[in-house]
Amino acid sequence: MYAQMVQSTGKGVKTRAEMTEEEARFQDRIDAGEKIEPRDWMPEGYRKTLIRQIGQHAHSEIVGQLPEGNWITRAPTLERKAILLAKVQDEAGHGLYLYCAAETLGVSRDELTQDLLSGRMKYSSIFNYPTLTWADMGAVGWLVDGAAIMNQVPLQRTSYGPYSRAMIRICKEESFHQRQGYDIMMKMAKGTPEQKRMAQDALNRFWYPSLMMFGPSDADSVHSAQSMAWKIKINTNDELRQKFVDQTVPQAELLGLTIPDPELKWNEARGHHDFSQPDWSEFFAVIQGDGPCNSERMEARRKAWDDGAWVREGLMAHAAKKAARKVAAE
Amino acid sequence: MSTEWPLWEVFIRGQHGISHRHVGSLHAPDAEMAMKNARDVYTRRNEGVSIWVVEARHITASSPSDKGPFYEPSHSKVYRHPSFFDIPDEAGHM
Ligand SMILES: [Fe+2]
Ligand SMILES: [Fe+2]
């Protein structure tokens, strides 16, 4: 997902008997569906896990602009260019909503940025894959935003108020993202044989990386168990992945494209599709920094930060000067 | 010198006739930039007809631990609600 393998406390979920009075009252509020707000009491583990999760989510929105930004100047029509620009701008907004939510937990924006640039914090594995053709803009909107929506819709109900509100705003905007991607795929898939080949090739390359977005199975993870008890994670990775596959198969059929998985078939007894797992060793390599575009992405973020330094400093100096002049005039 | 821009809270009036509502926050060096950033971040789809920005440090907030005692004075004053009074139906709409 946009936040993958987020480490929680690392210990199992505490039983009621093991909880302090404050922890028990906190858990009661969560169980009752109450929202936790920034100034409310919360366990340190809850705060730290949320900073990791929301921070990683925010970084993903920001780094996620790069593979699509790559095609803005090369979009096939002016209309497609304007649409893609609006979509990428939305992703910048998503990053900002999420950074603000993380900041309510007592971490600063600059700290979060530094943690991304130093590699201490991660972003989603999916954005370390290249976007080679225009059809990739279709595949990204359809599959990558589609997978993100799977995770973000339930997170609207998360226990932390600012995170939940950011998710509600984001979800309102995401369906435009997925639809514009599918619209590109429809055009390509119904186009010339060469365009259709490009669409199929994009699906071939993005299918397994999209399945990886949900992260490895976490059915037995203590981190996930704690996050679920705190309602900062709502579904298991496998549940969301299954839902994504079931939703996407008919969409691929409608396009006349083939999902690159010979094992993919409807399982009547389960009421779901059976499908092949992605290559998890590839996933771990990408997370460790060995994906096709990791260094390019980090390089772009570092350059943006360094090149923007004079703007950040200059505008602060200008604001200070203006404020001083105003005081002097009074 | 720290160059981290201060935090601003953003309030938007969604339509004519309703109050401004808190929608989120952002960083900006001054009020003018905060206003422009608020427009770009929070009104990309015509969400507002008016924007307020307030630097976060100027906001005084009630503390969560006050929850009980701070609002307590109103608990015992049920007569502030119209339903406290029994008025016969014959009196008509009131
Ligand atoms: Fe997004
Ligand atoms: Fe998106």
Tab-separated table of C-alpha atoms and ligand atoms in Angstrom:
chain	number	residue	atom	x	y	z
A	1	MET	CA	0.000	0.000	0.000
A	2	TYR	CA	1.105	3.625	0.256
A	3	ALA	CA	2.232	2.641	3.741
A	4	GLN	CA	3.805	-0.831	3.613
A	5	MET	CA	5.027	-2.970	6.490
A	6	VAL	CA	4.635	-0.246	9.082
A	7	GLN	CA	6.324	-1.324	12.309
A	8	SER	CA	4.103	-1.049	15.354
A	9	THR	CA	5.204	-1.709	18.940
A	10	GLY	CA	6.576	-5.127	17.969
A	11	LYS	CA	4.871	-6.651	20.986
A	12	GLY	CA	1.571	-8.454	20.889
A	13	VAL	CA	-1.687	-6.706	21.659
A	14	LYS	CA	-2.007	-6.194	25.408
A	15	THR	CA	-4.800	-7.981	27.196
A	16	ARG	CA	-7.134	-5.881	29.319
A	17	ALA	CA	-5.354	-7.168	32.427
A	18	GLU	CA	-1.984	-5.954	31.120
A	19	MET	CA	-3.245	-2.459	30.304
A	20	THR	CA	-2.830	0.505	32.601
A	21	GLU	CA	-5.992	2.352	33.515
A	22	GLU	CA	-5.266	5.024	30.918
A	23	GLU	CA	-4.576	2.451	28.205
A	24	ALA	CA	-7.821	0.643	28.977
A	25	ARG	CA	-9.810	3.888	28.808
A	26	PHE	CA	-8.104	4.704	25.499
A	27	GLN	CA	-8.948	1.260	24.073
A	28	ASP	CA	-12.556	1.668	25.236
A	29	ARG	CA	-12.843	4.914	23.306
A	30	ILE	CA	-11.503	3.237	20.169
A	31	ASP	CA	-13.783	0.230	20.573
A	32	ALA	CA	-16.740	2.602	20.955
A	33	GLY	CA	-15.840	4.187	17.601
A	34	GLU	CA	-14.782	7.507	19.120
A	35	LYS	CA	-12.178	9.572	17.290
A	36	ILE	CA	-8.894	10.341	19.016
A	37	GLU	CA	-7.897	13.995	18.630
A	38	PRO	CA	-4.374	15.490	18.755
A	39	ARG	CA	-4.464	16.727	22.335
A	40	ASP	CA	-6.111	13.619	23.786
A	41	TRP	CA	-4.079	11.144	25.814
A	42	MET	CA	-2.675	8.320	23.679
A	43	PRO	CA	-0.139	5.526	24.211
A	44	GLU	CA	3.343	6.385	22.958
A	45	GLY	CA	3.237	3.363	20.628
A	46	TYR	CA	0.039	4.641	19.004
A	47	ARG	CA	1.616	8.027	18.380
A	48	LYS	CA	4.848	6.594	16.989
A	49	THR	CA	3.162	4.016	14.768
A	50	LEU	CA	0.865	6.680	13.347
A	51	ILE	CA	3.764	9.027	12.597
A	52	ARG	CA	5.467	6.192	10.700
A	53	GLN	CA	2.318	5.240	8.835
A	54	ILE	CA	1.015	8.712	7.953
A	55	GLY	CA	4.540	9.926	7.163
A	56	GLN	CA	5.162	7.023	4.797
A	57	HIS	CA	1.775	7.600	3.208
A	58	ALA	CA	2.597	11.303	2.690
A	59	HIS	CA	6.020	10.508	1.213
A	60	SER	CA	4.354	8.100	-1.214
A	61	GLU	CA	1.972	10.777	-2.460
A	62	ILE	CA	4.891	13.137	-3.063
A	63	VAL	CA	7.315	10.652	-4.629
A	64	GLY	CA	4.341	9.243	-6.571
A	65	GLN	CA	4.211	12.462	-8.570
A	66	LEU	CA	7.522	11.626	-10.247
A	67	PRO	CA	6.575	8.670	-12.486
A	68	GLU	CA	3.564	10.606	-13.800
A	69	GLY	CA	5.294	13.975	-13.934
A	70	ASN	CA	7.602	12.191	-16.367
A	71	TRP	CA	4.807	12.255	-18.995
A	72	ILE	CA	3.272	15.712	-18.538
A	73	THR	CA	5.295	17.314	-21.314
A	74	ARG	CA	4.749	14.311	-23.588
A	75	ALA	CA	1.010	13.736	-23.202
A	76	PRO	CA	-0.548	13.003	-26.612
A	77	THR	CA	-3.084	15.862	-26.555
A	78	LEU	CA	-3.500	19.167	-24.771
A	79	GLU	CA	-6.555	17.814	-22.972
A	80	ARG	CA	-4.669	14.728	-21.714
A	81	LYS	CA	-1.874	17.005	-20.575
A	82	ALA	CA	-4.249	19.242	-18.599
A	83	ILE	CA	-5.895	16.180	-17.008
A	84	LEU	CA	-2.578	14.598	-16.046
A	85	LEU	CA	-1.366	17.897	-14.627
A	86	ALA	CA	-4.498	18.167	-12.470
A	87	LYS	CA	-4.043	14.573	-11.284
A	88	VAL	CA	-0.410	15.104	-10.308
A	89	GLN	CA	-1.353	18.363	-8.559
A	90	ASP	CA	-3.951	16.427	-6.547
A	91	GLU	CA	-1.217	14.041	-5.399
A	92	ALA	CA	0.802	17.012	-4.121
A	93	GLY	CA	-2.313	18.044	-2.198
A	94	HIS	CA	-2.690	14.528	-0.764
A	95	GLY	CA	0.894	14.682	0.462
A	96	LEU	CA	0.187	18.023	2.150
A	97	TYR	CA	-3.032	16.858	3.858
A	98	LEU	CA	-1.136	13.880	5.246
A	99	TYR	CA	1.959	15.780	6.378
A	100	CYS	CA	-0.363	18.112	8.292
A	101	ALA	CA	-2.081	15.137	9.927
A	102	ALA	CA	1.313	13.711	10.951
A	103	GLU	CA	2.394	17.077	12.342
A	104	THR	CA	-0.519	17.075	14.802
A	105	LEU	CA	1.319	14.164	16.480
A	106	GLY	CA	4.309	16.326	17.354
A	107	VAL	CA	6.706	15.793	14.454
A	108	SER	CA	7.725	18.703	12.225
A	109	ARG	CA	7.462	18.864	8.439
A	110	ASP	CA	11.205	19.341	8.086
A	111	GLU	CA	11.918	16.300	10.274
A	112	LEU	CA	9.670	14.179	8.075
A	113	THR	CA	11.345	15.480	4.934
A	114	GLN	CA	14.801	14.825	6.367
A	115	ASP	CA	13.797	11.280	7.291
A	116	LEU	CA	12.711	10.657	3.708
A	117	LEU	CA	15.868	12.162	2.219
A	118	SER	CA	18.143	10.212	4.559
A	119	GLY	CA	16.331	6.978	3.687
A	120	ARG	CA	15.215	6.443	7.282
A	121	MET	CA	11.591	6.601	6.164
A	122	LYS	CA	10.270	4.796	3.109
A	123	TYR	CA	7.652	5.385	0.458
A	124	SER	CA	5.624	2.816	-1.464
A	125	SER	CA	7.579	0.271	-3.513
A	126	ILE	CA	5.382	0.923	-6.565
A	127	PHE	CA	6.969	4.286	-7.333
A	128	ASN	CA	10.346	2.687	-7.948
A	129	TYR	CA	9.157	1.308	-11.285
A	130	PRO	CA	9.669	3.291	-14.493
A	131	THR	CA	6.885	4.680	-16.698
A	132	LEU	CA	8.069	3.812	-20.191
A	133	THR	CA	5.131	4.600	-22.474
A	134	TRP	CA	1.977	6.703	-22.469
A	135	ALA	CA	-0.024	3.542	-21.756
A	136	ASP	CA	1.732	3.443	-18.388
A	137	MET	CA	-0.215	6.592	-17.430
A	138	GLY	CA	-3.350	4.537	-18.019
A	139	ALA	CA	-2.066	1.543	-16.064
A	140	VAL	CA	-0.929	3.702	-13.148
A	141	GLY	CA	-4.266	5.490	-12.788
A	142	TRP	CA	-6.259	2.287	-13.212
A	143	LEU	CA	-4.151	-0.106	-11.116
A	144	VAL	CA	-1.995	1.966	-8.764
A	145	ASP	CA	-4.655	4.499	-7.816
A	146	GLY	CA	-7.142	1.616	-7.831
A	147	ALA	CA	-5.053	-0.283	-5.290
A	148	ALA	CA	-4.588	2.866	-3.213
A	149	ILE	CA	-8.361	3.408	-3.120
A	150	MET	CA	-8.852	-0.142	-1.777
A	151	ASN	CA	-6.793	0.815	1.253
A	152	GLN	CA	-7.883	4.426	1.648
A	153	VAL	CA	-11.634	3.873	1.641
A	154	PRO	CA	-11.637	1.809	4.872
A	155	LEU	CA	-9.060	4.169	6.409
A	156	GLN	CA	-11.674	6.932	6.359
A	157	ARG	CA	-12.947	5.157	9.492
A	158	THR	CA	-9.567	5.108	11.219
A	159	SER	CA	-9.493	6.077	14.907
A	160	TYR	CA	-7.235	9.119	14.584
A	161	GLY	CA	-9.363	12.176	13.728
A	162	PRO	CA	-6.906	14.175	11.583
A	163	TYR	CA	-5.900	11.054	9.620
A	164	SER	CA	-9.525	10.105	9.045
A	165	ARG	CA	-10.389	13.598	7.818
A	166	ALA	CA	-7.398	13.625	5.452
A	167	MET	CA	-8.532	10.262	4.067
A	168	ILE	CA	-12.056	11.546	3.480
A	169	ARG	CA	-10.704	14.457	1.427
A	170	ILE	CA	-8.353	12.166	-0.474
A	171	CYS	CA	-11.018	9.583	-1.301
A	172	LYS	CA	-13.226	12.306	-2.785
A	173	GLU	CA	-10.463	13.045	-5.284
A	174	GLU	CA	-9.207	9.541	-6.033
A	175	SER	CA	-12.025	8.298	-8.185
A	176	PHE	CA	-11.140	10.936	-10.802
A	177	HIS	CA	-7.609	9.471	-10.786
A	178	GLN	CA	-8.684	5.928	-11.411
A	179	ARG	CA	-11.259	6.858	-14.031
A	180	GLN	CA	-8.860	9.016	-16.048
A	181	GLY	CA	-6.419	6.084	-16.037
A	182	TYR	CA	-9.045	3.590	-17.159
A	183	ASP	CA	-10.161	6.062	-19.821
A	184	ILE	CA	-6.609	6.125	-21.223
A	185	MET	CA	-6.568	2.296	-21.190
A	186	MET	CA	-9.910	2.158	-23.047
A	187	LYS	CA	-8.614	4.478	-25.759
A	188	MET	CA	-5.403	2.475	-26.158
A	189	ALA	CA	-7.034	-0.949	-25.981
A	190	LYS	CA	-9.590	0.007	-28.632
A	191	GLY	CA	-6.995	1.772	-30.781
A	192	THR	CA	-4.554	0.498	-33.413
A	193	PRO	CA	-2.943	-2.933	-32.926
A	194	GLU	CA	0.206	-1.153	-31.804
A	195	GLN	CA	-1.668	0.913	-29.208
A	196	LYS	CA	-3.342	-2.232	-27.920
A	197	ARG	CA	0.079	-3.902	-27.625
A	198	MET	CA	1.286	-0.931	-25.582
A	199	ALA	CA	-1.729	-1.206	-23.277
A	200	GLN	CA	-1.112	-4.941	-22.797
A	201	ASP	CA	2.571	-4.325	-22.140
A	202	ALA	CA	1.747	-1.701	-19.489
A	203	LEU	CA	-0.618	-4.135	-17.769
A	204	ASN	CA	2.056	-6.855	-17.917
A	205	ARG	CA	4.614	-4.655	-16.214
A	206	PHE	CA	2.327	-3.081	-13.585
A	207	TRP	CA	0.255	-6.099	-12.539
A	208	TYR	CA	2.595	-7.737	-10.026
A	209	PRO	CA	4.058	-4.488	-8.656
A	210	SER	CA	0.434	-3.414	-8.014
A	211	LEU	CA	-0.242	-6.622	-6.082
A	212	MET	CA	2.918	-5.931	-4.066
A	213	MET	CA	1.503	-2.571	-2.987
A	214	PHE	CA	-0.608	-4.351	-0.376
A	215	GLY	CA	2.530	-5.786	1.242
A	216	PRO	CA	3.306	-9.422	2.096
A	217	SER	CA	0.726	-11.484	3.947
A	218	ASP	CA	0.373	-10.125	7.466
A	219	ALA	CA	-2.044	-12.683	8.830
A	220	ASP	CA	0.466	-13.556	11.580
A	221	SER	CA	2.094	-10.144	12.088
A	222	VAL	CA	2.161	-8.717	15.618
A	223	HIS	CA	2.567	-5.250	14.120
A	224	SER	CA	-0.638	-5.580	12.128
A	225	ALA	CA	-2.531	-7.084	15.061
A	226	GLN	CA	-1.708	-4.043	17.214
A	227	SER	CA	-2.513	-1.611	14.412
A	228	MET	CA	-5.867	-3.306	13.872
A	229	ALA	CA	-6.691	-3.169	17.592
A	230	TRP	CA	-5.986	0.571	17.422
A	231	LYS	CA	-8.047	0.906	14.215
A	232	ILE	CA	-5.219	2.463	12.266
A	233	LYS	CA	-5.303	-0.550	9.996
A	234	ILE	CA	-8.719	-1.873	9.052
A	235	ASN	CA	-8.150	-4.919	6.788
A	236	THR	CA	-5.385	-7.470	6.381
A	237	ASN	CA	-3.116	-7.156	3.356
A	238	ASP	CA	-4.504	-10.393	1.905
A	239	GLU	CA	-8.108	-9.221	2.207
A	240	LEU	CA	-7.376	-6.030	0.314
A	241	ARG	CA	-5.298	-7.814	-2.336
A	242	GLN	CA	-8.109	-10.298	-2.960
A	243	LYS	CA	-10.631	-7.496	-3.237
A	244	PHE	CA	-8.404	-5.692	-5.706
A	245	VAL	CA	-7.987	-8.781	-7.899
A	246	ASP	CA	-11.729	-9.523	-7.864
A	247	GLN	CA	-12.480	-5.941	-8.867
A	248	THR	CA	-9.830	-5.715	-11.573
A	249	VAL	CA	-10.406	-8.976	-13.466
A	250	PRO	CA	-13.706	-7.912	-15.107
A	251	GLN	CA	-12.236	-4.476	-15.856
A	252	ALA	CA	-9.367	-6.113	-17.770
A	253	GLU	CA	-11.864	-8.296	-19.628
A	254	LEU	CA	-13.851	-5.246	-20.632
A	255	LEU	CA	-10.662	-3.773	-22.102
A	256	GLY	CA	-9.930	-7.020	-23.933
A	257	LEU	CA	-6.584	-7.277	-22.145
A	258	THR	CA	-5.091	-10.332	-20.450
A	259	ILE	CA	-3.845	-10.294	-16.876
A	260	PRO	CA	-0.359	-11.865	-16.965
A	261	ASP	CA	-1.159	-14.772	-14.651
A	262	PRO	CA	-1.866	-18.235	-16.104
A	263	GLU	CA	-3.086	-19.410	-12.666
A	264	LEU	CA	-5.766	-16.734	-12.471
A	265	LYS	CA	-9.221	-18.314	-12.333
A	266	TRP	CA	-12.576	-17.962	-10.638
A	267	ASN	CA	-12.947	-20.241	-7.625
A	268	GLU	CA	-16.646	-21.001	-7.279
A	269	ALA	CA	-16.294	-22.494	-3.793
A	270	ARG	CA	-14.445	-19.480	-2.369
A	271	GLY	CA	-16.430	-16.954	-4.356
A	272	HIS	CA	-13.149	-15.268	-5.271
A	273	HIS	CA	-10.461	-15.459	-7.940
A	274	ASP	CA	-7.410	-17.629	-7.324
A	275	PHE	CA	-4.233	-15.874	-8.419
A	276	SER	CA	-0.438	-16.086	-8.252
A	277	GLN	CA	1.514	-14.200	-5.623
A	278	PRO	CA	4.059	-11.660	-6.827
A	279	ASP	CA	7.757	-12.415	-6.423
A	280	TRP	CA	8.273	-11.298	-2.831
A	281	SER	CA	12.060	-11.366	-3.113
A	282	GLU	CA	11.704	-8.628	-5.740
A	283	PHE	CA	9.508	-6.663	-3.329
A	284	PHE	CA	12.083	-6.847	-0.527
A	285	ALA	CA	14.864	-5.836	-2.928
A	286	VAL	CA	12.852	-2.789	-4.061
A	287	ILE	CA	12.089	-1.823	-0.455
A	288	GLN	CA	15.811	-2.112	0.382
A	289	GLY	CA	16.635	0.342	-2.389
A	290	ASP	CA	17.394	-1.986	-5.293
A	291	GLY	CA	14.391	-1.265	-7.505
A	292	PRO	CA	14.845	0.036	-11.044
A	293	CYS	CA	14.259	3.703	-10.087
A	294	ASN	CA	15.062	4.049	-6.365
A	295	SER	CA	18.163	6.174	-6.786
A	296	GLU	CA	16.546	8.313	-9.489
A	297	ARG	CA	13.543	9.049	-7.241
A	298	MET	CA	15.634	9.923	-4.199
A	299	GLU	CA	17.938	12.025	-6.336
A	300	ALA	CA	14.930	14.001	-7.633
A	301	ARG	CA	13.618	14.607	-4.108
A	302	ARG	CA	17.037	15.700	-2.811
A	303	LYS	CA	17.490	18.044	-5.749
A	304	ALA	CA	14.047	19.582	-5.174
A	305	TRP	CA	14.884	20.132	-1.496
A	306	ASP	CA	18.332	21.611	-2.188
A	307	ASP	CA	17.236	23.760	-5.115
A	308	GLY	CA	14.321	25.086	-3.050
A	309	ALA	CA	16.484	26.174	-0.115
A	310	TRP	CA	16.919	29.749	-1.337
A	311	VAL	CA	13.155	30.086	-1.845
A	312	ARG	CA	12.364	28.839	1.673
A	313	GLU	CA	14.979	31.115	3.219
A	314	GLY	CA	14.244	34.115	1.014
A	315	LEU	CA	10.507	34.105	1.675
A	316	MET	CA	11.054	33.801	5.433
A	317	ALA	CA	13.512	36.702	5.355
A	318	HIS	CA	11.033	38.756	3.320
A	319	ALA	CA	8.212	37.961	5.763
A	320	ALA	CA	10.414	38.958	8.728
A	321	LYS	CA	11.364	42.244	7.052
A	322	LYS	CA	7.741	43.068	6.252
A	323	ALA	CA	6.673	42.276	9.827
A	324	ALA	CA	9.439	44.489	11.254
A	325	ARG	CA	8.441	47.366	8.965
A	326	LYS	CA	4.840	47.032	10.104
A	327	VAL	CA	5.862	47.150	13.786
A	328	ALA	CA	8.028	50.232	13.122
A	329	ALA	CA	5.106	52.003	11.434
A	330	GLU	CA	2.755	51.419	14.364
B	1	MET	CA	18.180	30.511	11.162
B	2	SER	CA	15.306	28.039	11.078
B	3	THR	CA	13.581	28.370	7.762
B	4	GLU	CA	10.634	26.179	8.600
B	5	TRP	CA	7.574	28.157	7.601
B	6	PRO	CA	4.951	28.686	10.316
B	7	LEU	CA	1.772	26.620	10.433
B	8	TRP	CA	-1.553	28.184	9.428
B	9	GLU	CA	-5.046	26.848	10.014
B	10	VAL	CA	-7.432	27.189	7.088
B	11	PHE	CA	-11.170	27.912	7.298
B	12	ILE	CA	-13.444	27.911	4.278
B	13	ARG	CA	-16.969	29.113	3.659
B	14	GLY	CA	-18.331	26.439	1.347
B	15	GLN	CA	-21.366	28.336	0.063
B	16	HIS	CA	-22.944	31.706	0.542
B	17	GLY	CA	-24.900	31.850	3.769
B	18	ILE	CA	-23.022	29.264	5.809
B	19	SER	CA	-20.213	29.667	8.339
B	20	HIS	CA	-16.529	29.149	7.694
B	21	ARG	CA	-15.396	25.651	8.629
B	22	HIS	CA	-11.956	24.366	9.535
B	23	VAL	CA	-10.616	22.279	6.632
B	24	GLY	CA	-6.964	21.697	7.514
B	25	SER	CA	-3.638	23.416	7.796
B	26	LEU	CA	-0.587	24.332	5.765
B	27	HIS	CA	2.795	26.031	6.003
B	28	ALA	CA	3.496	29.470	4.574
B	29	PRO	CA	5.960	32.287	5.267
B	30	ASP	CA	3.245	34.967	5.634
B	31	ALA	CA	-0.496	35.578	5.445
B	32	GLU	CA	-0.491	36.436	1.769
B	33	MET	CA	1.243	33.197	0.790
B	34	ALA	CA	-0.903	31.248	3.234
B	35	MET	CA	-3.953	32.539	1.389
B	36	LYS	CA	-2.584	31.511	-2.006
B	37	ASN	CA	-1.514	28.110	-0.733
B	38	ALA	CA	-4.930	27.603	0.864
B	39	ARG	CA	-6.560	28.289	-2.484
B	40	ASP	CA	-4.297	25.748	-4.218
B	41	VAL	CA	-4.490	23.068	-1.543
B	42	TYR	CA	-8.092	23.309	-0.361
B	43	THR	CA	-10.199	24.756	-3.202
B	44	ARG	CA	-9.124	22.915	-6.326
B	45	ARG	CA	-12.734	21.909	-6.997
B	46	ASN	CA	-14.656	25.078	-6.154
B	47	GLU	CA	-14.986	24.082	-2.508
B	48	GLY	CA	-15.243	27.648	-1.289
B	49	VAL	CA	-16.403	31.217	-1.731
B	50	SER	CA	-14.305	32.665	1.098
B	51	ILE	CA	-11.103	31.669	2.925
B	52	TRP	CA	-9.745	32.602	6.353
B	53	VAL	CA	-6.180	31.765	7.363
B	54	VAL	CA	-4.997	32.068	10.961
B	55	GLU	CA	-1.503	31.381	12.186
B	56	ALA	CA	-1.850	28.310	14.396
B	57	ARG	CA	0.060	29.836	17.329
B	58	HIS	CA	-2.652	32.500	17.707
B	59	ILE	CA	-5.362	29.946	18.430
B	60	THR	CA	-6.300	29.255	22.032
B	61	ALA	CA	-7.884	25.835	22.447
B	62	SER	CA	-9.727	24.254	25.357
B	63	SER	CA	-7.872	21.369	26.900
B	64	PRO	CA	-9.248	17.836	26.561
B	65	SER	CA	-8.930	17.245	30.320
B	66	ASP	CA	-11.407	20.107	30.867
B	67	LYS	CA	-14.028	18.091	29.037
B	68	GLY	CA	-16.160	17.360	32.081
B	69	PRO	CA	-15.840	20.371	34.430
B	70	PHE	CA	-15.545	23.032	31.709
B	71	TYR	CA	-18.953	22.233	30.232
B	72	GLU	CA	-20.508	21.175	33.521
B	73	PRO	CA	-22.429	24.440	34.156
B	74	SER	CA	-24.782	23.718	31.246
B	75	HIS	CA	-25.601	20.154	32.330
B	76	SER	CA	-28.006	21.182	35.077
B	77	LYS	CA	-29.835	23.773	32.995
B	78	VAL	CA	-32.253	21.605	31.088
B	79	TYR	CA	-34.809	24.459	31.103
B	80	ARG	CA	-32.721	26.056	28.335
B	81	HIS	CA	-34.277	23.554	25.943
B	82	PRO	CA	-37.815	24.220	24.667
B	83	SER	CA	-38.828	20.611	25.329
B	84	PHE	CA	-38.559	21.320	29.087
B	85	PHE	CA	-41.969	23.024	29.018
B	86	ASP	CA	-45.288	21.199	28.652
B	87	ILE	CA	-47.597	23.377	26.592
B	88	PRO	CA	-51.070	22.097	25.632
B	89	ASP	CA	-51.548	21.325	21.932
B	90	GLU	CA	-54.458	23.772	21.821
B	91	ALA	CA	-51.963	26.621	22.211
B	92	GLY	CA	-50.906	25.988	18.630
B	93	HIS	CA	-47.416	26.106	17.212
B	94	MET	CA	-44.949	27.624	19.640
C	1	FE	FE	-3.186	10.263	-3.845
C	2	FE	FE	-4.329	9.291	-6.745
